[in-house]
Tab-separated table of C-alpha atoms in Angstrom:
chain	number	residue	atom	x	y	z
A	30	MET	CA	100.569	210.453	-126.024
A	31	LEU	CA	97.313	208.577	-125.522
A	32	GLY	CA	94.599	211.191	-125.186
A	33	GLY	CA	96.866	214.070	-126.153
A	34	THR	CA	97.435	216.412	-123.225
A	35	GLN	CA	95.465	214.006	-121.033
A	36	ALA	CA	98.596	211.827	-121.041
A	37	ILE	CA	100.384	214.594	-119.132
A	38	LYS	CA	97.705	214.498	-116.429
A	39	GLU	CA	97.411	210.698	-116.238
A	40	PRO	CA	100.884	209.056	-116.334
A	41	TRP	CA	99.513	205.512	-116.703
A	42	ARG	CA	98.599	206.406	-120.293
A	43	ASN	CA	102.293	206.772	-121.110
A	44	THR	CA	103.063	203.448	-119.443
A	45	TYR	CA	100.377	201.717	-121.485
A	46	ALA	CA	101.645	203.289	-124.720
A	47	HIS	CA	105.188	202.086	-123.973
A	48	VAL	CA	104.012	198.570	-123.132
A	49	MET	CA	102.104	198.335	-126.395
A	50	ALA	CA	104.969	199.778	-128.438
A	51	GLU	CA	107.725	197.679	-126.886
A	52	MET	CA	106.121	194.268	-126.408
A	53	GLY	CA	102.385	194.287	-127.044
A	54	TRP	CA	99.653	193.172	-124.660
A	55	ALA	CA	99.992	189.432	-125.279
A	56	GLU	CA	103.665	189.349	-124.274
A	57	PHE	CA	103.020	191.678	-121.347
A	58	ALA	CA	100.209	189.419	-120.110
A	59	THR	CA	102.291	186.257	-120.554
A	60	ASN	CA	105.288	187.526	-118.609
A	61	TYR	CA	103.921	190.058	-116.140
A	62	SER	CA	100.317	189.121	-115.298
A	63	ASP	CA	101.208	188.696	-111.605
A	64	LEU	CA	102.149	192.349	-111.254
A	65	PRO	CA	99.746	194.934	-109.787
A	66	LEU	CA	100.682	197.063	-112.805
A	67	PHE	CA	99.122	194.460	-115.091
A	68	ASP	CA	95.874	194.507	-113.099
A	69	LEU	CA	95.806	198.303	-113.180
A	70	LEU	CA	96.292	198.541	-116.948
A	71	ALA	CA	93.929	195.628	-117.642
A	72	LYS	CA	91.096	197.603	-116.025
A	73	LYS	CA	91.565	200.551	-118.362
A	74	PRO	CA	89.423	200.900	-121.534
A	75	ARG	CA	91.928	198.914	-123.585
A	76	MET	CA	89.761	198.480	-126.668
A	77	MET	CA	89.344	202.222	-127.031
A	78	LEU	CA	93.010	202.879	-126.242
A	79	ASP	CA	94.176	200.333	-128.812
A	80	ARG	CA	91.910	201.871	-131.435
A	81	MET	CA	93.362	205.291	-130.676
A	82	LEU	CA	96.886	203.921	-131.056
A	83	SER	CA	96.259	201.990	-134.267
A	84	ARG	CA	94.385	204.846	-135.948
A	85	ARG	CA	96.479	207.600	-134.342
A	86	ILE	CA	93.386	209.303	-132.990
A	87	ASN	CA	94.318	211.969	-130.446
A	88	SER	CA	97.558	210.110	-129.785
A	89	PRO	CA	100.414	212.191	-131.214
A	90	LEU	CA	103.953	210.859	-131.181
A	91	ALA	CA	106.179	212.404	-128.533
A	92	SER	CA	109.951	212.547	-128.200
A	93	SER	CA	109.777	214.296	-124.830
A	94	CYS	CA	111.952	212.813	-122.093
A	95	GLY	CA	109.276	213.980	-119.673
A	96	ARG	CA	106.810	211.431	-121.005
A	97	LEU	CA	109.421	208.688	-120.579
A	98	PHE	CA	109.824	209.745	-116.955
A	99	ASP	CA	106.035	209.694	-116.541
A	100	ALA	CA	105.800	206.192	-118.000
A	101	ALA	CA	108.581	204.797	-115.809
A	102	ALA	CA	107.357	206.546	-112.663
A	103	ALA	CA	103.801	205.287	-113.165
A	104	ALA	CA	105.080	201.731	-113.625
A	105	MET	CA	106.914	202.046	-110.298
A	106	GLY	CA	103.695	203.162	-108.614
A	107	ILE	CA	104.554	206.860	-108.451
A	108	CYS	CA	101.621	209.143	-109.374
A	109	THR	CA	100.254	206.323	-111.511
A	110	GLU	CA	96.670	207.507	-111.904
A	111	HIS	CA	97.006	211.284	-112.089
A	112	VAL	CA	99.201	214.262	-111.253
A	113	LEU	CA	98.320	217.684	-109.901
A	114	TYR	CA	100.866	219.493	-112.098
A	115	GLU	CA	103.085	218.681	-115.065
A	116	GLY	CA	106.290	216.947	-114.080
A	117	GLN	CA	105.033	215.813	-110.667
A	118	ALA	CA	105.721	212.123	-111.323
A	119	ALA	CA	109.291	212.823	-112.466
A	120	MET	CA	109.945	215.133	-109.520
A	121	GLU	CA	108.666	212.595	-107.013
A	122	MET	CA	110.766	209.850	-108.593
A	123	GLU	CA	113.841	212.093	-108.409
A	124	ALA	CA	113.150	212.752	-104.717
A	125	LEU	CA	112.983	209.002	-104.037
A	126	VAL	CA	116.362	208.132	-105.610
A	127	ASP	CA	118.473	205.996	-103.280
A	128	ASP	CA	121.843	207.737	-102.924
A	129	ASP	CA	123.798	204.571	-102.127
A	130	THR	CA	122.469	202.816	-105.240
A	131	LEU	CA	123.148	205.911	-107.312
A	132	HIS	CA	126.814	206.191	-106.385
A	133	HIS	CA	127.947	202.750	-105.257
A	134	GLU	CA	125.922	200.023	-106.986
A	135	ASP	CA	127.533	198.157	-109.883
A	136	GLU	CA	126.941	199.956	-113.199
A	137	SER	CA	125.714	196.721	-114.762
A	138	LEU	CA	122.492	197.054	-112.740
A	139	ALA	CA	121.637	200.444	-114.249
A	140	TYR	CA	118.619	200.104	-116.547
A	141	PRO	CA	119.907	199.541	-120.098
A	142	PHE	CA	118.921	201.612	-123.114
A	143	SER	CA	120.202	201.016	-126.639
A	144	ILE	CA	120.901	203.353	-129.568
A	145	PRO	CA	119.739	201.829	-132.880
A	146	ARG	CA	119.235	203.842	-136.065
A	147	LEU	CA	116.088	204.745	-137.950
A	148	LYS	CA	115.817	202.711	-141.148
A	149	ARG	CA	114.680	205.571	-143.371
A	150	CYS	CA	117.261	208.212	-142.496
A	151	GLY	CA	119.882	206.455	-140.397
A	152	LEU	CA	119.565	208.829	-137.463
A	153	PRO	CA	120.252	207.337	-134.012
A	154	TYR	CA	117.538	207.246	-131.358
A	155	VAL	CA	117.168	206.025	-127.790
A	156	GLU	CA	115.399	202.643	-127.541
A	157	PRO	CA	113.923	201.865	-124.080
A	158	LEU	CA	113.068	198.169	-124.582
A	159	GLY	CA	115.942	196.963	-122.393
A	160	MET	CA	115.008	199.432	-119.702
A	161	TRP	CA	111.462	198.094	-119.570
A	162	GLY	CA	112.667	194.521	-119.253
A	163	ALA	CA	114.884	195.474	-116.311
A	164	LEU	CA	112.265	197.661	-114.640
A	165	LEU	CA	109.504	195.075	-114.898
A	166	GLY	CA	111.936	192.427	-113.690
A	167	ASP	CA	112.653	194.549	-110.620
A	168	LEU	CA	108.913	194.823	-109.986
A	169	ILE	CA	108.687	191.022	-110.002
A	170	LEU	CA	111.558	190.881	-107.492
A	171	HIS	CA	109.851	193.502	-105.279
A	172	THR	CA	112.891	195.765	-105.571
A	173	PRO	CA	112.447	198.930	-103.461
A	174	VAL	CA	111.226	201.886	-105.508
A	175	PRO	CA	114.138	204.167	-104.437
A	176	VAL	CA	116.574	201.593	-105.843
A	177	MET	CA	114.578	201.365	-109.078
A	178	ALA	CA	114.488	205.154	-109.350
A	179	ALA	CA	118.275	205.293	-109.005
A	180	ARG	CA	118.788	202.583	-111.631
A	181	PHE	CA	116.517	204.433	-114.047
A	182	HIS	CA	118.413	207.705	-113.603
A	183	LYS	CA	121.776	205.969	-114.018
A	184	GLY	CA	120.666	204.154	-117.154
A	185	LEU	CA	119.234	207.290	-118.727
A	186	ALA	CA	122.395	209.261	-117.916
A	187	ASN	CA	124.489	206.514	-119.504
A	188	VAL	CA	122.561	206.500	-122.767
A	189	ILE	CA	122.550	210.308	-122.988
A	190	CYS	CA	126.338	210.286	-122.689
A	191	HIS	CA	126.675	207.479	-125.229
A	192	MET	CA	124.457	209.408	-127.642
A	193	VAL	CA	126.513	212.582	-127.185
A	194	THR	CA	129.737	210.663	-127.779
A	195	GLN	CA	128.316	209.029	-130.888
A	196	CYS	CA	127.007	212.300	-132.319
A	197	SER	CA	130.268	214.109	-131.580
A	198	GLN	CA	132.270	211.830	-133.864
A	199	SER	CA	132.720	212.097	-137.610
A	200	PRO	CA	132.062	209.057	-139.841
A	201	ASP	CA	135.749	208.116	-139.659
A	202	GLY	CA	135.563	207.955	-135.862
A	203	HIS	CA	137.439	211.169	-135.092
A	204	ASP	CA	136.091	213.658	-132.559
A	205	ARG	CA	134.699	216.828	-134.124
A	206	HIS	CA	132.748	218.437	-131.272
A	207	GLN	CA	133.848	218.565	-127.644
A	208	THR	CA	131.455	221.210	-126.314
A	209	VAL	CA	128.036	220.197	-124.995
A	210	VAL	CA	125.130	222.339	-123.791
A	211	LEU	CA	122.652	220.646	-121.441
A	212	SER	CA	119.247	222.262	-121.831
A	213	GLY	CA	115.566	221.406	-121.675
A	214	GLY	CA	113.213	220.831	-118.767
A	215	VAL	CA	114.531	217.329	-118.094
A	216	PHE	CA	117.815	218.813	-116.878
A	217	GLN	CA	116.035	220.617	-114.073
A	218	ASN	CA	116.298	217.148	-112.567
A	219	GLN	CA	119.470	217.653	-110.537
A	220	VAL	CA	120.173	213.933	-110.137
A	221	LEU	CA	120.167	213.413	-113.899
A	222	PHE	CA	121.982	216.683	-114.582
A	223	GLU	CA	124.842	215.958	-112.178
A	224	LEU	CA	125.244	212.392	-113.470
A	225	VAL	CA	125.371	213.483	-117.108
A	226	LYS	CA	127.645	216.443	-116.418
A	227	ALA	CA	130.117	214.308	-114.455
A	228	LYS	CA	130.206	211.557	-117.093
A	229	LEU	CA	130.648	213.980	-120.000
A	230	THR	CA	133.328	215.946	-118.182
A	231	ALA	CA	135.196	212.726	-117.409
A	232	ALA	CA	134.980	211.833	-121.109
A	233	GLY	CA	136.710	215.094	-122.044
A	234	PHE	CA	133.726	217.246	-122.995
A	235	THR	CA	133.290	220.887	-121.979
A	236	VAL	CA	129.791	221.132	-120.504
A	237	PHE	CA	127.697	224.313	-120.398
A	238	SER	CA	124.306	224.837	-118.752
A	239	HIS	CA	121.948	227.652	-117.815
A	240	LYS	CA	122.686	230.281	-115.177
A	241	GLN	CA	120.146	233.070	-115.748
A	242	VAL	CA	117.681	231.732	-118.327
A	243	PRO	CA	115.464	228.795	-117.250
A	244	MET	CA	116.180	225.383	-118.785
A	245	ASN	CA	112.506	224.602	-119.330
A	246	ASP	CA	109.632	226.276	-121.181
A	247	GLY	CA	110.502	229.570	-119.499
A	248	GLY	CA	113.653	229.688	-121.610
A	249	ILE	CA	111.646	228.922	-124.745
A	250	ALA	CA	109.203	231.711	-123.896
A	251	LEU	CA	112.077	234.160	-123.443
A	252	GLY	CA	113.522	233.142	-126.802
A	253	GLN	CA	110.133	233.579	-128.477
A	254	ALA	CA	109.786	237.024	-126.918
A	255	ALA	CA	113.254	237.991	-128.174
A	256	ILE	CA	112.395	236.864	-131.716
A	257	ALA	CA	109.082	238.752	-131.639
A	258	ALA	CA	110.852	241.886	-130.394
A	259	ALA	CA	113.495	241.611	-133.125
A	260	ARG	CA	110.849	241.222	-135.837
A	261	SER	CA	108.875	244.155	-134.469
A	262	LEU	CA	112.004	246.319	-134.427
A	263	GLN	CA	112.822	245.267	-137.986
A	264	LYS	CA	109.348	246.263	-139.201
A	265	THR	CA	109.619	249.609	-137.416
A	266	ASN	CA	112.967	250.301	-139.080
A	267	GLU	CA	111.562	249.347	-142.494
A	268	VAL	CA	108.622	251.734	-142.066
A	269	GLN	CA	110.926	254.560	-141.005
A	270	SER	CA	113.203	253.915	-143.990
A	271	THR	CA	110.204	254.046	-146.353
A	272	CYS	CA	109.008	257.337	-144.873
A	273	VAL	CA	112.430	258.892	-145.305
C-alpha cells in the first residue's frame, strides 16, 4: 500500500505497486508505453515511490481483496486518481459489469489467476500476474470497460473457487471440508458473491453467508464489541467471587 492509507484514497497507487511487483517498470514500458495508463503512471513521482517500495517506507504489505479491486479498476480508468469513499472504485466497476459477457462469454476469456505456493511455508496464494497480462492486453485492444469488468469478476470468482477446492482437500486428495462461509467486505459485491456461490454450490459445497450481521467491518466491530462485553462480564464475575 504505497503511502499507507493514502493508497485507499488514490487507487493509482495500488496499480503502480502491482505493476512494479509483477513486471517492473522496464518491462511495463517496453510492452505498454502506448497506453494512457503508462503516461499517467510515468507522471507520478516514481523515484520517491520506488524508494518507498524498496525500503518499505510507509508501504505496508496488504492481502486485502479490496486493494486488488482498486488496482484493477484504476487500470481500467475507473476512479484512477482518487475516490470520495473507500470501496468506490470497486463499486463502480461492479456497476459497469456487462451482463452478457458475465454469463455468456467463453470462460477462457476470463482473466486468469494462478495459485502457486510460498517457498518458506508451502501455503497457497493467489498470483495475479496472468490477470494483469490479460487486462493490459485488453487495454491495447480497446476492449470496452464493461467487458473488462466482467472478465475480472469471472476470473476472480474462478480462482476463489479453485482455492477453496484446493484447501478443502487432504494431502491424499480426499475431500475433508464441504462447508464454506463467504464473509468479508469483498462479498458485498453481489456480482462476485453470486458467481462464487453458484460455482461452489455446483461443485458440491454447502455455502453460508450473512443474513443479520454485516459482511464488512461492521461485522468485525460487532465481534469486537461481543468480546469486550464477555471480558467485562468475566471481570465482574471474578470481582464478585472474590468479595464473597
